[in-house]
Coordinates of C-alpha atoms in Angstrom, one line a residue:
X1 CA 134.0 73.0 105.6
X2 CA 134.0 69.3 106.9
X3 CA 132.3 66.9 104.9
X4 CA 128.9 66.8 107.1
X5 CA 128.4 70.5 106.8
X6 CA 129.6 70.3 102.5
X7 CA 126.8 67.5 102.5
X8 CA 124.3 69.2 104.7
X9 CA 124.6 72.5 102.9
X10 CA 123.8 70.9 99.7
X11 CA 120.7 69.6 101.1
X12 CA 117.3 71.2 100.3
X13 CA 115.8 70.3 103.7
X14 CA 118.6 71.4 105.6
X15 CA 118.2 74.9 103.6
X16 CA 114.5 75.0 104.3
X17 CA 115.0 74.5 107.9
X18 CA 117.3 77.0 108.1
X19 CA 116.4 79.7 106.2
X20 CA 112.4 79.3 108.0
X21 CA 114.0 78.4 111.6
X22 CA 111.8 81.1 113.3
X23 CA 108.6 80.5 111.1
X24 CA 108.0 76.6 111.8
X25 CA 108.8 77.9 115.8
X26 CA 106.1 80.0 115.3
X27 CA 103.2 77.9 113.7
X28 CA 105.3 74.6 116.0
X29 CA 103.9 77.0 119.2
X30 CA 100.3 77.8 117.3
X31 CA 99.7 73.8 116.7
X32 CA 100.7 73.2 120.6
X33 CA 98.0 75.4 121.4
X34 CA 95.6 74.0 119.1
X35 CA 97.0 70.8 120.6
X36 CA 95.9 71.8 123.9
X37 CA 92.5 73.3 123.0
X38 CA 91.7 69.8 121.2
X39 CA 92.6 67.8 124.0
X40 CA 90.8 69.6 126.6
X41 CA 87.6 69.4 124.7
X42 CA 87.7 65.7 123.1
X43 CA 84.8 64.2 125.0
X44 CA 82.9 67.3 122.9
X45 CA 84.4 66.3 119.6
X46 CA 84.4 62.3 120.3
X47 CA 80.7 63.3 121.2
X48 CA 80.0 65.1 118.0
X49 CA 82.1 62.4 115.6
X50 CA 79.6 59.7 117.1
X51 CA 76.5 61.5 117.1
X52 CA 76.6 63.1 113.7
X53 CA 73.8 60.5 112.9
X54 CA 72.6 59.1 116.1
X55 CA 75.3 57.4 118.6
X56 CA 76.3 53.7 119.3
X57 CA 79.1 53.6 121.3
X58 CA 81.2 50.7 121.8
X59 CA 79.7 49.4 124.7
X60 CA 77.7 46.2 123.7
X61 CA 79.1 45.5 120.5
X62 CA 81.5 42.4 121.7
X63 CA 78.1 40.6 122.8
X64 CA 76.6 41.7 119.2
X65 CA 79.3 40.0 117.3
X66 CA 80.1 37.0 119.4
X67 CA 76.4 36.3 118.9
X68 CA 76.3 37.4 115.3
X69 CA 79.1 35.1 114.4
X70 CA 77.2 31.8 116.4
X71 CA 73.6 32.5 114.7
X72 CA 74.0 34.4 112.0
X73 CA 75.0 33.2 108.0
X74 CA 77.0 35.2 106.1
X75 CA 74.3 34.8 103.4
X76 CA 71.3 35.5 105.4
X77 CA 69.2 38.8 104.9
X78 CA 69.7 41.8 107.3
X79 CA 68.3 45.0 108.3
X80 CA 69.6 47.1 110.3
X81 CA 67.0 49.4 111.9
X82 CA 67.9 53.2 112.7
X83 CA 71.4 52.7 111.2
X84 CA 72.7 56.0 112.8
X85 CA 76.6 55.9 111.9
X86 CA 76.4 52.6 110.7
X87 CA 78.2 51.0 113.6
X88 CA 76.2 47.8 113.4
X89 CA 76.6 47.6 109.3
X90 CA 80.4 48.3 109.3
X91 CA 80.8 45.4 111.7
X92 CA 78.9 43.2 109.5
X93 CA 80.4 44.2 106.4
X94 CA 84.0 43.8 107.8
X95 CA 83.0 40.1 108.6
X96 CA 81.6 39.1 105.3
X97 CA 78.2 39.4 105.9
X98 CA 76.1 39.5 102.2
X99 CA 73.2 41.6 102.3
X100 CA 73.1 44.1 105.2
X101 CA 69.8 46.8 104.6
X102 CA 69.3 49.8 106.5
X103 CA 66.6 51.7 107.2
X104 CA 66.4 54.8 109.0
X105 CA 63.8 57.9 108.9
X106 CA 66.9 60.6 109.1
X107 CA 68.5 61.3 105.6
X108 CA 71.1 63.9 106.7
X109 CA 74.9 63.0 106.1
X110 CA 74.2 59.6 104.9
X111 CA 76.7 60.1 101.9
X112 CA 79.3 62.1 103.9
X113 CA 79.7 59.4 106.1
X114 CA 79.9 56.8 103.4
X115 CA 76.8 54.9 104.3
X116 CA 76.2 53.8 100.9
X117 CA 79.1 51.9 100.6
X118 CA 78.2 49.8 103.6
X119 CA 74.0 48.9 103.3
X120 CA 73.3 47.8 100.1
X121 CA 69.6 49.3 100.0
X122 CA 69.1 52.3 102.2
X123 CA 65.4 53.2 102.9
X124 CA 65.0 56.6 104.7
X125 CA 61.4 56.0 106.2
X126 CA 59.7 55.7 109.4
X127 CA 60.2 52.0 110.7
X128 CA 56.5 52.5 111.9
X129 CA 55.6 52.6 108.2
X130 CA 58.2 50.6 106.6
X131 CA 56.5 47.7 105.0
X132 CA 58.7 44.1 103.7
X133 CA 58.1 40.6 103.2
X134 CA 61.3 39.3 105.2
X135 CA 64.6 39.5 107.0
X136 CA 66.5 36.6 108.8
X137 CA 68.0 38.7 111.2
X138 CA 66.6 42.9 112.2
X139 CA 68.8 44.9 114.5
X140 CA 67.6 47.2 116.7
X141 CA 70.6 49.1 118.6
X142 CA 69.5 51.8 120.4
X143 CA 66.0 52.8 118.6
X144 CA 63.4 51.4 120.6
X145 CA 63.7 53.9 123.6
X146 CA 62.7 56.6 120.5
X147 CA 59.4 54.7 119.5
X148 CA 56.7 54.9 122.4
X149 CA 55.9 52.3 124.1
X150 CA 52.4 51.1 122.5
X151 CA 54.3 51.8 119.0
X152 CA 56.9 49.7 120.3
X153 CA 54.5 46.7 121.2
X154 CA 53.0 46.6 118.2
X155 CA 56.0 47.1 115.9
X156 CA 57.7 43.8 117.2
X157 CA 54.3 42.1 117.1
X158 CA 53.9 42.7 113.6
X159 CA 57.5 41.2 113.0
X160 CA 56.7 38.2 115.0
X161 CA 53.5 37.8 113.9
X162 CA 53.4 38.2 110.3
X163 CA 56.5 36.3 109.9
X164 CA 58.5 38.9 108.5
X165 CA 61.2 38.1 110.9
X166 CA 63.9 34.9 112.2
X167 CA 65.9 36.4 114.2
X168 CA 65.9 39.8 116.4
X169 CA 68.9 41.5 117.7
X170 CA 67.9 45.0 120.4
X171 CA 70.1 47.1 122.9
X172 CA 68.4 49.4 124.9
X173 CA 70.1 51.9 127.4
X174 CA 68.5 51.7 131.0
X175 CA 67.2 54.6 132.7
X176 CA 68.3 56.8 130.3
X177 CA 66.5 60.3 130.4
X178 CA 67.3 61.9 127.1
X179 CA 67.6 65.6 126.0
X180 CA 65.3 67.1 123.5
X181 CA 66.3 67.0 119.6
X182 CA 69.9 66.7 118.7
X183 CA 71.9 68.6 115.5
X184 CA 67.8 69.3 114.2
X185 CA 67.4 65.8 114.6
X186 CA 63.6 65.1 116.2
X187 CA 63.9 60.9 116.6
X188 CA 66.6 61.4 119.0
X189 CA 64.2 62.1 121.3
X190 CA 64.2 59.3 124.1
X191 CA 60.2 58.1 124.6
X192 CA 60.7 55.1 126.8
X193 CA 62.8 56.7 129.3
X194 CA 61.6 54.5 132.1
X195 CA 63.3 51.1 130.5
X196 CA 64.8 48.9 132.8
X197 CA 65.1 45.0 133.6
X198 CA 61.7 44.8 135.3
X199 CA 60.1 47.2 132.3
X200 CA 61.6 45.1 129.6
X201 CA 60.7 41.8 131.5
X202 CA 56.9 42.9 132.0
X203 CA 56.4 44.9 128.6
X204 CA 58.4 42.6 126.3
X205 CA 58.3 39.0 128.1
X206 CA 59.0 37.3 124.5
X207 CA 62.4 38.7 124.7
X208 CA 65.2 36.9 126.2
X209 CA 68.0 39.1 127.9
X210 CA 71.7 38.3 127.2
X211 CA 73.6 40.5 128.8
X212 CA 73.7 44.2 130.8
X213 CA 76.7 46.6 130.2
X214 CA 78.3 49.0 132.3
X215 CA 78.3 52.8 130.1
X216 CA 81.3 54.6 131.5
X217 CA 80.2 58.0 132.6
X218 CA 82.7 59.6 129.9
X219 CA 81.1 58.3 127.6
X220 CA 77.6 59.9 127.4
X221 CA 75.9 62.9 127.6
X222 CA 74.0 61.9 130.5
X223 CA 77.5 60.4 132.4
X224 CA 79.2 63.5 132.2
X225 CA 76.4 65.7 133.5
X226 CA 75.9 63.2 136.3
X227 CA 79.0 61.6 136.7
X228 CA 76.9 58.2 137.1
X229 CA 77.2 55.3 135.0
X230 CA 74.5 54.2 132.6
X231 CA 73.8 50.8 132.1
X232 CA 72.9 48.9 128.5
X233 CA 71.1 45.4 127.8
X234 CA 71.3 43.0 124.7
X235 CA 68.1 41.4 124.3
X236 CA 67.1 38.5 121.4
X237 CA 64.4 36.6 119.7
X238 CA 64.0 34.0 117.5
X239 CA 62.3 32.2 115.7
X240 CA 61.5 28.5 117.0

């Protein structure tokens, strides 16, 4: 025996190997397959692992940031309306930003997801009938296409009006014709299905458009029943 095989004898891996050759060729060919199976059905499971609580994808969150960064003090007060996954609140948190609330009127898989760790108060109420004195800066990313339009009107009014708002940060999807409840979920329901720049320009003039995204068909429900793209906008307010 030459002194590679004396050392690789004497070796417990080696051994292993060799004794279960057949075994890991086995469950090597089972986890190919499993492999396979995965890959041909990720948009499903990318689909699921986003939508658990409500989806945000990544579309429009480069514009949220940049402008984040530019207006926004790390020790200003936040809340983050229909949280969702927590897209908007992770991306806060991992820039610093002090005191990030969220509020959202769907309780399921908040702590599975780890949600506590990232708004410091979580309020699991309707925003409708969510009452506060103040926040420097309210996100709304994706939620007001699930709040009817007269709702809608008179939600930000109330912000605006009664002061209990400086800043406001809302994405809405364009043209977006949304299925009916999702994982028992009833406020995934689209209600203003009919948004586009013309709707948000004559419904909500007090709101300034910054920007319209491009939603790869992939991405969606709706794109990969279609094979369309979808379109998102980033609008703002604030407070003179």
């Amino acid at each position: 025996m030459n002194l590679k095989n004396k050392f690789l004898s004497h070796s417990n891996q080696f051994n292993f190997y060799k004794d279960n050759y057949e075994a890991l060729l086995n469950e090597n060919a089972i986890l190919k397959e499993e492999n396979n199976f995965l890959k041909q059905h990720q948009s499903d499971k990318d689909m699921f692992k986003r939508k658990i609580r409500g989806s945000s994808g990544d579309v429009g969150k480069t514009i949220f940031l940049d402008w984040v960064l530019n207006n926004v003090e790390r020790n200003e007060k936040i809340l983050d309306v229909g949280f969702g996954g927590g897209v908007y609140g992770k991306i806060l948190k991992a820039f610093y930003y002090e005191h990030i609330d969220g509020v959202d009127a769907w309780s399921e898989n908040i702590l599975e997801m780890g949600l506590n760790f990232i708004y410091d108060n979580i309020f699991i109420e309707n925003v409708l009938d969510f009452e506060f004195d103040h926040y420097d800066l309210i996100i709304m990313g994706d939620v007001l296409e699930h709040i009817s339009l007269k709702d809608s009107k008179a939600l930000l009014d109330r912000f605006i009006s009664e002061g209990k708002v400086s800043k406001l940060f809302i994405q809405v999807p364009y043209m977006y014709e949304n299925h009916e409840e999702w994982q028992g979920n009833p406020y995934e329901v689209h209600l203003q299905d009919e948004i586009n720049e013309e709707y948000m320009e004559r419904e909500f003039p007090f709101l300034e458009l910054l920007q319209i995204d491009t939603v790869p068909a992939h991405t969606t429900a709706l794109g990969r029943k279609t094979g369309e793209d979808t379109y998102c906008a980033t609008y703002i307010w604030c407070k003179e």
